[in-house]
mmCIF file of C-alpha atoms in Angstrom:
data_model
loop_
_atom_site.group_PDB
_atom_site.id
_atom_site.type_symbol
_atom_site.label_atom_id
_atom_site.label_comp_id
_atom_site.label_asym_id
_atom_site.label_seq_id
_atom_site.Cartn_x
_atom_site.Cartn_y
_atom_site.Cartn_z
ATOM 1 C CA MET A 1 0.000 0.000 0.000
ATOM 2 C CA SER A 2 1.397 3.445 -0.868
ATOM 3 C CA LYS A 3 2.097 5.981 1.864
ATOM 4 C CA PRO A 4 -0.610 8.509 0.755
ATOM 5 C CA SER A 5 -3.191 5.723 0.498
ATOM 6 C CA PHE A 6 -2.323 4.397 3.966
ATOM 7 C CA ILE A 7 -2.533 7.901 5.481
ATOM 8 C CA ALA A 8 -5.866 8.625 3.838
ATOM 9 C CA LYS A 9 -7.374 5.344 5.001
ATOM 10 C CA THR A 10 -6.087 5.779 8.549
ATOM 11 C CA VAL A 11 -7.463 9.335 8.793
ATOM 12 C CA PHE A 12 -10.773 8.094 7.387
ATOM 13 C CA VAL A 13 -10.999 5.232 9.892
ATOM 14 C CA LEU A 14 -10.259 7.494 12.866
ATOM 15 C CA SER A 15 -12.704 10.136 11.616
ATOM 16 C CA LEU A 16 -15.381 7.513 11.015
ATOM 17 C CA PHE A 17 -14.849 6.114 14.499
ATOM 18 C CA LEU A 18 -15.480 9.571 15.961
ATOM 19 C CA LEU A 19 -18.758 9.782 14.080
ATOM 20 C CA VAL A 20 -20.178 6.328 14.627
ATOM 21 C CA THR A 21 -19.489 6.316 18.365
ATOM 22 C CA SER A 22 -21.718 9.339 18.962
ATOM 23 C CA CYS A 23 -24.019 8.623 21.869
ATOM 24 C CA ALA A 24 -25.693 11.941 22.698
ATOM 25 C CA LYS A 25 -27.400 14.894 21.042
ATOM 26 C CA SER A 26 -26.475 18.559 21.251
ATOM 27 C CA PRO A 27 -29.194 21.226 21.731
ATOM 28 C CA THR A 28 -29.256 21.659 17.942
ATOM 29 C CA GLY A 29 -29.705 17.908 17.350
ATOM 30 C CA ARG A 30 -26.100 17.153 16.383
ATOM 31 C CA ASN A 31 -24.591 13.804 17.415
ATOM 32 C CA GLN A 32 -22.063 14.055 20.218
ATOM 33 C CA PHE A 33 -19.527 11.751 21.841
ATOM 34 C CA LYS A 34 -18.827 12.393 25.528
ATOM 35 C CA PHE A 35 -16.590 10.385 27.858
ATOM 36 C CA TYR A 36 -16.936 12.517 30.977
ATOM 37 C CA GLY A 37 -19.771 12.960 33.469
ATOM 38 C CA ALA A 38 -21.375 16.327 34.255
ATOM 39 C CA ALA A 39 -20.083 16.258 37.837
ATOM 40 C CA GLN A 40 -16.522 15.733 36.567
ATOM 41 C CA MET A 41 -16.822 18.646 34.149
ATOM 42 C CA ASP A 42 -18.301 20.937 36.836
ATOM 43 C CA GLU A 43 -15.431 20.163 39.186
ATOM 44 C CA MET A 44 -12.843 20.750 36.456
ATOM 45 C CA GLY A 45 -14.572 24.026 35.601
ATOM 46 C CA ARG A 46 -14.454 25.217 39.212
ATOM 47 C CA GLN A 47 -10.798 24.260 39.592
ATOM 48 C CA ALA A 48 -9.841 25.980 36.338
ATOM 49 C CA PHE A 49 -11.731 29.142 37.308
ATOM 50 C CA ASP A 50 -10.074 29.303 40.724
ATOM 51 C CA SER A 51 -6.691 28.938 39.040
ATOM 52 C CA ILE A 52 -7.418 31.763 36.584
ATOM 53 C CA LYS A 53 -8.519 34.051 39.415
ATOM 54 C CA LYS A 54 -5.285 33.400 41.292
ATOM 55 C CA GLU A 55 -3.153 34.155 38.230
ATOM 56 C CA SER A 56 -5.047 37.218 36.942
ATOM 57 C CA LYS A 57 -6.033 40.623 38.283
ATOM 58 C CA THR A 58 -9.756 40.861 38.969
ATOM 59 C CA LEU A 59 -11.970 43.920 39.371
ATOM 60 C CA PRO A 60 -14.509 43.091 42.089
ATOM 61 C CA ASN A 61 -17.086 45.776 42.910
ATOM 62 C CA SER A 62 -15.907 47.926 40.008
ATOM 63 C CA ARG A 63 -18.312 49.609 37.588
ATOM 64 C CA GLU A 64 -17.159 47.133 34.931
ATOM 65 C CA SER A 65 -17.974 44.231 37.226
ATOM 66 C CA LYS A 66 -21.418 45.620 38.102
ATOM 67 C CA TYR A 67 -22.159 46.157 34.400
ATOM 68 C CA VAL A 68 -21.054 42.677 33.313
ATOM 69 C CA ASN A 69 -22.897 41.060 36.218
ATOM 70 C CA CYS A 70 -26.047 42.962 35.265
ATOM 71 C CA VAL A 71 -25.957 41.519 31.743
ATOM 72 C CA ALA A 72 -25.087 38.027 32.986
ATOM 73 C CA ARG A 73 -27.920 38.077 35.547
ATOM 74 C CA HIS A 74 -30.408 38.328 32.702
ATOM 75 C CA ILE A 75 -28.733 35.632 30.576
ATOM 76 C CA THR A 76 -28.153 32.897 33.155
ATOM 77 C CA PRO A 77 -31.821 32.362 34.167
ATOM 78 C CA GLN A 78 -32.386 31.201 30.581
ATOM 79 C CA VAL A 79 -29.986 28.282 31.104
ATOM 80 C CA PRO A 80 -31.754 24.927 31.579
ATOM 81 C CA LYS A 81 -31.633 23.810 35.225
ATOM 82 C CA HIS A 82 -30.169 20.425 34.296
ATOM 83 C CA VAL A 83 -27.112 22.278 32.968
ATOM 84 C CA PHE A 84 -26.586 24.341 36.124
ATOM 85 C CA SER A 85 -29.108 25.237 38.806
ATOM 86 C CA GLY A 86 -26.926 27.172 41.237
ATOM 87 C CA GLU A 87 -25.752 30.775 41.366
ATOM 88 C CA TRP A 88 -23.377 31.744 38.591
ATOM 89 C CA GLU A 89 -20.070 33.366 39.515
ATOM 90 C CA VAL A 90 -19.175 36.224 37.169
ATOM 91 C CA VAL A 91 -15.700 37.785 37.321
ATOM 92 C CA VAL A 92 -14.188 40.659 35.336
ATOM 93 C CA PHE A 93 -10.462 40.374 34.626
ATOM 94 C CA ASP A 94 -8.321 43.471 34.160
ATOM 95 C CA ASP A 95 -6.754 42.486 30.863
ATOM 96 C CA GLU A 96 -6.818 44.111 27.423
ATOM 97 C CA GLN A 97 -7.403 40.885 25.536
ATOM 98 C CA ILE A 98 -10.712 40.831 23.671
ATOM 99 C CA ASN A 99 -12.114 37.708 25.218
ATOM 100 C CA ALA A 100 -14.605 36.059 27.547
ATOM 101 C CA PHE A 101 -15.364 32.499 28.598
ATOM 102 C CA ALA A 102 -17.800 30.335 30.519
ATOM 103 C CA LEU A 103 -17.007 27.071 32.278
ATOM 104 C CA PRO A 104 -19.055 24.151 33.580
ATOM 105 C CA GLY A 105 -20.020 24.631 37.193
ATOM 106 C CA GLY A 106 -21.537 28.092 36.671
ATOM 107 C CA LYS A 107 -18.473 30.242 35.964
ATOM 108 C CA ILE A 108 -18.210 33.257 33.628
ATOM 109 C CA GLY A 109 -15.129 35.377 32.979
ATOM 110 C CA VAL A 110 -14.981 38.606 30.965
ATOM 111 C CA TYR A 111 -11.815 40.540 30.110
ATOM 112 C CA THR A 112 -11.955 44.346 30.113
ATOM 113 C CA GLY A 113 -10.582 44.480 26.567
ATOM 114 C CA LEU A 114 -13.837 42.960 25.326
ATOM 115 C CA LEU A 115 -15.775 46.006 26.528
ATOM 116 C CA ASN A 116 -13.966 48.129 23.929
ATOM 117 C CA VAL A 117 -15.448 45.983 21.159
ATOM 118 C CA ALA A 118 -18.759 44.838 22.629
ATOM 119 C CA THR A 119 -19.809 48.452 23.142
ATOM 120 C CA THR A 120 -23.451 48.006 24.224
ATOM 121 C CA GLN A 121 -25.280 45.783 26.686
ATOM 122 C CA ASP A 122 -26.846 43.879 23.787
ATOM 123 C CA GLN A 123 -23.472 43.181 22.169
ATOM 124 C CA LEU A 124 -22.052 42.037 25.499
ATOM 125 C CA ALA A 125 -25.099 39.803 25.926
ATOM 126 C CA ALA A 126 -24.294 38.213 22.557
ATOM 127 C CA VAL A 127 -20.800 37.325 23.812
ATOM 128 C CA ILE A 128 -21.938 36.039 27.198
ATOM 129 C CA GLY A 129 -24.776 34.106 25.554
ATOM 130 C CA HIS A 130 -22.287 32.558 23.141
ATOM 131 C CA GLU A 131 -19.930 31.504 25.920
ATOM 132 C CA VAL A 132 -22.739 30.077 28.042
ATOM 133 C CA GLY A 133 -23.907 28.308 24.882
ATOM 134 C CA HIS A 134 -20.663 26.328 24.916
ATOM 135 C CA VAL A 135 -21.494 25.142 28.432
ATOM 136 C CA ILE A 136 -25.085 24.249 27.553
ATOM 137 C CA ALA A 137 -23.926 22.189 24.569
ATOM 138 C CA GLU A 138 -21.145 20.576 26.659
ATOM 139 C CA HIS A 139 -18.529 21.457 24.076
ATOM 140 C CA GLY A 140 -15.732 21.191 26.654
ATOM 141 C CA ASN A 141 -16.710 17.605 27.382
ATOM 142 C CA GLU A 142 -16.942 16.839 23.694
ATOM 143 C CA ARG A 143 -13.533 18.334 22.893
ATOM 144 C CA MET A 144 -11.834 16.519 25.749
ATOM 145 C CA SER A 145 -13.510 13.262 24.728
ATOM 146 C CA SER A 146 -12.539 13.591 21.071
ATOM 147 C CA GLY A 147 -8.980 14.476 22.069
ATOM 148 C CA THR A 148 -8.798 11.351 24.219
ATOM 149 C CA LEU A 149 -10.135 9.243 21.381
ATOM 150 C CA ILE A 150 -7.793 10.750 18.788
ATOM 151 C CA ASN A 151 -4.764 10.255 21.050
ATOM 152 C CA LEU A 152 -5.789 6.639 21.570
ATOM 153 C CA GLY A 153 -6.147 6.123 17.824
ATOM 154 C CA MET A 154 -2.761 7.709 17.142
ATOM 155 C CA GLN A 155 -1.105 5.460 19.741
ATOM 156 C CA VAL A 156 -2.685 2.348 18.207
ATOM 157 C CA THR A 157 -1.632 3.387 14.697
ATOM 158 C CA SER A 158 1.914 4.080 15.876
ATOM 159 C CA GLN A 159 2.115 0.666 17.486
ATOM 160 C CA ILE A 160 0.876 -1.004 14.294
ATOM 161 C CA LEU A 161 3.477 0.827 12.228
ATOM 162 C CA ASP A 162 6.241 -0.168 14.637
ATOM 163 C CA THR A 163 5.056 -3.792 14.774
ATOM 164 C CA GLN A 164 4.865 -4.067 10.988
ATOM 165 C CA GLN A 165 8.181 -2.222 10.615
ATOM 166 C CA VAL A 166 6.664 0.190 8.124
ATOM 167 C CA GLY A 167 9.256 2.494 6.602
ATOM 168 C CA SER A 168 9.081 6.243 7.342
ATOM 169 C CA SER A 169 6.659 5.629 10.207
ATOM 170 C CA LYS A 170 7.519 8.983 11.828
ATOM 171 C CA GLU A 171 6.663 10.841 8.620
ATOM 172 C CA ILE A 172 3.411 8.893 8.274
ATOM 173 C CA MET A 173 2.379 9.655 11.873
ATOM 174 C CA SER A 174 3.175 13.340 11.361
ATOM 175 C CA ALA A 175 1.034 13.445 8.212
ATOM 176 C CA ILE A 176 -1.810 11.686 10.008
ATOM 177 C CA GLY A 177 -1.630 14.301 12.778
ATOM 178 C CA VAL A 178 -1.931 17.147 10.268
ATOM 179 C CA GLY A 179 -4.790 15.354 8.521
ATOM 180 C CA LEU A 180 -6.684 14.952 11.785
ATOM 181 C CA GLN A 181 -6.156 18.585 12.726
ATOM 182 C CA VAL A 182 -7.365 19.996 9.401
ATOM 183 C CA GLY A 183 -9.899 17.291 8.593
ATOM 184 C CA VAL A 184 -11.438 16.619 11.996
ATOM 185 C CA GLN A 185 -10.440 18.907 14.856
ATOM 186 C CA LEU A 186 -10.634 22.309 13.144
ATOM 187 C CA PRO A 187 -14.060 21.727 11.522
ATOM 188 C CA PHE A 188 -15.174 20.224 14.832
ATOM 189 C CA SER A 189 -14.205 23.443 16.639
ATOM 190 C CA ARG A 190 -15.864 25.603 13.977
ATOM 191 C CA THR A 191 -19.043 23.566 14.433
ATOM 192 C CA HIS A 192 -18.917 24.285 18.154
ATOM 193 C CA GLU A 193 -18.501 27.996 17.550
ATOM 194 C CA THR A 194 -21.455 28.107 15.170
ATOM 195 C CA GLU A 195 -23.599 26.105 17.566
ATOM 196 C CA ALA A 196 -22.691 28.410 20.459
ATOM 197 C CA ASP A 197 -23.568 31.430 18.308
ATOM 198 C CA LEU A 198 -27.069 30.084 17.673
ATOM 199 C CA ILE A 199 -27.655 29.017 21.285
ATOM 200 C CA GLY A 200 -26.413 32.407 22.444
ATOM 201 C CA LEU A 201 -28.717 34.176 20.002
ATOM 202 C CA ASP A 202 -31.662 32.353 21.547
ATOM 203 C CA LEU A 203 -30.510 33.058 25.114
ATOM 204 C CA MET A 204 -30.001 36.784 24.623
ATOM 205 C CA ALA A 205 -33.343 37.201 22.852
ATOM 206 C CA LYS A 206 -35.256 35.382 25.609
ATOM 207 C CA ALA A 207 -33.435 37.560 28.163
ATOM 208 C CA GLY A 208 -34.708 40.713 26.447
ATOM 209 C CA PHE A 209 -31.556 41.777 24.617
ATOM 210 C CA ASN A 210 -31.875 42.751 20.967
ATOM 211 C CA PRO A 211 -30.502 39.776 18.986
ATOM 212 C CA GLN A 212 -29.682 42.001 16.010
ATOM 213 C CA ALA A 213 -26.804 43.364 18.089
ATOM 214 C CA SER A 214 -25.009 40.035 17.541
ATOM 215 C CA VAL A 215 -24.445 41.052 13.923
ATOM 216 C CA THR A 216 -23.023 44.419 14.959
ATOM 217 C CA LEU A 217 -20.785 42.663 17.461
ATOM 218 C CA TRP A 218 -19.149 40.558 14.774
ATOM 219 C CA GLN A 219 -18.765 43.550 12.509
ATOM 220 C CA ASN A 220 -16.895 45.196 15.384
ATOM 221 C CA MET A 221 -14.847 42.022 15.897
ATOM 222 C CA GLU A 222 -13.851 42.017 12.247
ATOM 223 C CA LYS A 223 -12.691 45.632 12.487
ATOM 224 C CA ALA A 224 -10.776 44.893 15.687
ATOM 225 C CA SER A 225 -8.937 41.997 14.024
ATOM 226 C CA GLY A 226 -7.516 44.398 11.430
ATOM 227 C CA GLY A 227 -7.977 41.791 8.729
ATOM 228 C CA ASN A 228 -5.441 39.496 10.393
ATOM 229 C CA ALA A 229 -7.782 36.540 10.926
ATOM 230 C CA PRO A 230 -6.430 33.218 9.542
ATOM 231 C CA LEU A 231 -8.036 31.445 6.615
ATOM 232 C CA GLU A 232 -11.325 29.901 7.718
ATOM 233 C CA PHE A 233 -10.168 26.460 6.508
ATOM 234 C CA LEU A 234 -7.284 26.595 8.999
ATOM 235 C CA SER A 235 -9.097 28.321 11.838
ATOM 236 C CA THR A 236 -10.906 26.983 14.867
ATOM 237 C CA HIS A 237 -13.426 29.811 14.451
ATOM 238 C CA PRO A 238 -15.639 30.623 11.477
ATOM 239 C CA ALA A 239 -14.766 33.837 9.653
ATOM 240 C CA PRO A 240 -16.715 36.886 10.913
ATOM 241 C CA THR A 241 -18.538 37.144 7.580
ATOM 242 C CA THR A 242 -19.650 33.513 7.886
ATOM 243 C CA ARG A 243 -20.855 34.064 11.434
ATOM 244 C CA ILE A 244 -22.801 37.143 10.385
ATOM 245 C CA GLU A 245 -24.504 35.251 7.565
ATOM 246 C CA GLN A 246 -25.471 32.409 9.898
ATOM 247 C CA LEU A 247 -26.768 34.785 12.553
ATOM 248 C CA LYS A 248 -28.880 36.646 10.005
ATOM 249 C CA ALA A 249 -30.257 33.354 8.687
ATOM 250 C CA ASN A 250 -31.446 32.468 12.200
ATOM 251 C CA MET A 251 -32.583 35.936 13.234
ATOM 252 C CA LYS A 252 -36.333 35.509 12.643
ATOM 253 C CA PRO A 253 -37.027 33.052 15.517
ATOM 254 C CA ALA A 254 -34.709 35.057 17.785
ATOM 255 C CA LEU A 255 -36.662 38.245 17.069
ATOM 256 C CA GLN A 256 -39.882 36.397 17.853
ATOM 257 C CA HIS A 257 -38.493 35.490 21.282
ATOM 258 C CA TYR A 258 -37.287 39.061 21.787
ATOM 259 C CA ASN A 259 -40.629 40.607 20.840
ATOM 260 C CA SER A 260 -42.578 38.170 23.025
ATOM 261 C CA THR A 261 -40.746 39.034 26.252
ATOM 262 C CA ARG A 262 -41.526 42.095 28.339
ATOM 263 C CA ASN A 263 -38.100 42.099 29.894
ATOM 264 C CA ARG A 264 -35.833 44.933 28.724
ATOM 265 C CA PRO A 265 -32.586 45.034 30.733
ATOM 266 C CA GLN A 266 -31.090 48.404 31.605
ATOM 267 C CA CYS A 267 -27.397 47.652 32.157
ATOM 268 C CA THR A 268 -25.037 50.601 31.820
ATOM 269 C CA LEU A 269 -21.291 51.034 32.146
#
């Protein structure tokens, strides 16, 4: 068997194994494969959050913290109770990076740099909704599980190559790794980002934030990137233009949720 043919078949087998072993459904109906229990993920989320707080400067009781907590307080009640039923901890980090995150176990972190790009409460709600969407869809569990499975598959393949004394086994394993990253892991991550966008759109609309602000947010993100975003094919995130198109395509049901709620948050910085 030629080297390219062997690589292609190995990548296909590992990719197929990821697909056929799916045993759960995401909120959008996508098949998922998850090794870890919810309690495990919650504990890992709490430990990770505590570690981040120890290593980073926080802004408790600041106007930024009060503002971010105000937005989050409207988003988190929309989270299904089976995902997290306790009180969410929301922390603002004094850091210029344009970023935010949410972790299993009811943890939300927002960096001050994000507030320069998400310039309104509705835009901030789009970000927080997106990050909480990752938690709702258990993307962290899914990524850890797929990574475990891929590592196992790579180890098995390496052992087979060594046992069969296949020539250039190191080169073959390297090519398989690249194939998995481009062919499986990157699209997998882009799928997660798109799914979180749509879940977040629903969350923010039900919370009374204008979902149309999500489009403006990503227009701002594109400007902030200065055109330096990597090619979508080689990126873990969809291109801003792709995200905007997908958000617009799903805007009608979000607007229906928004128009049907009487809640209109008044969070100011």
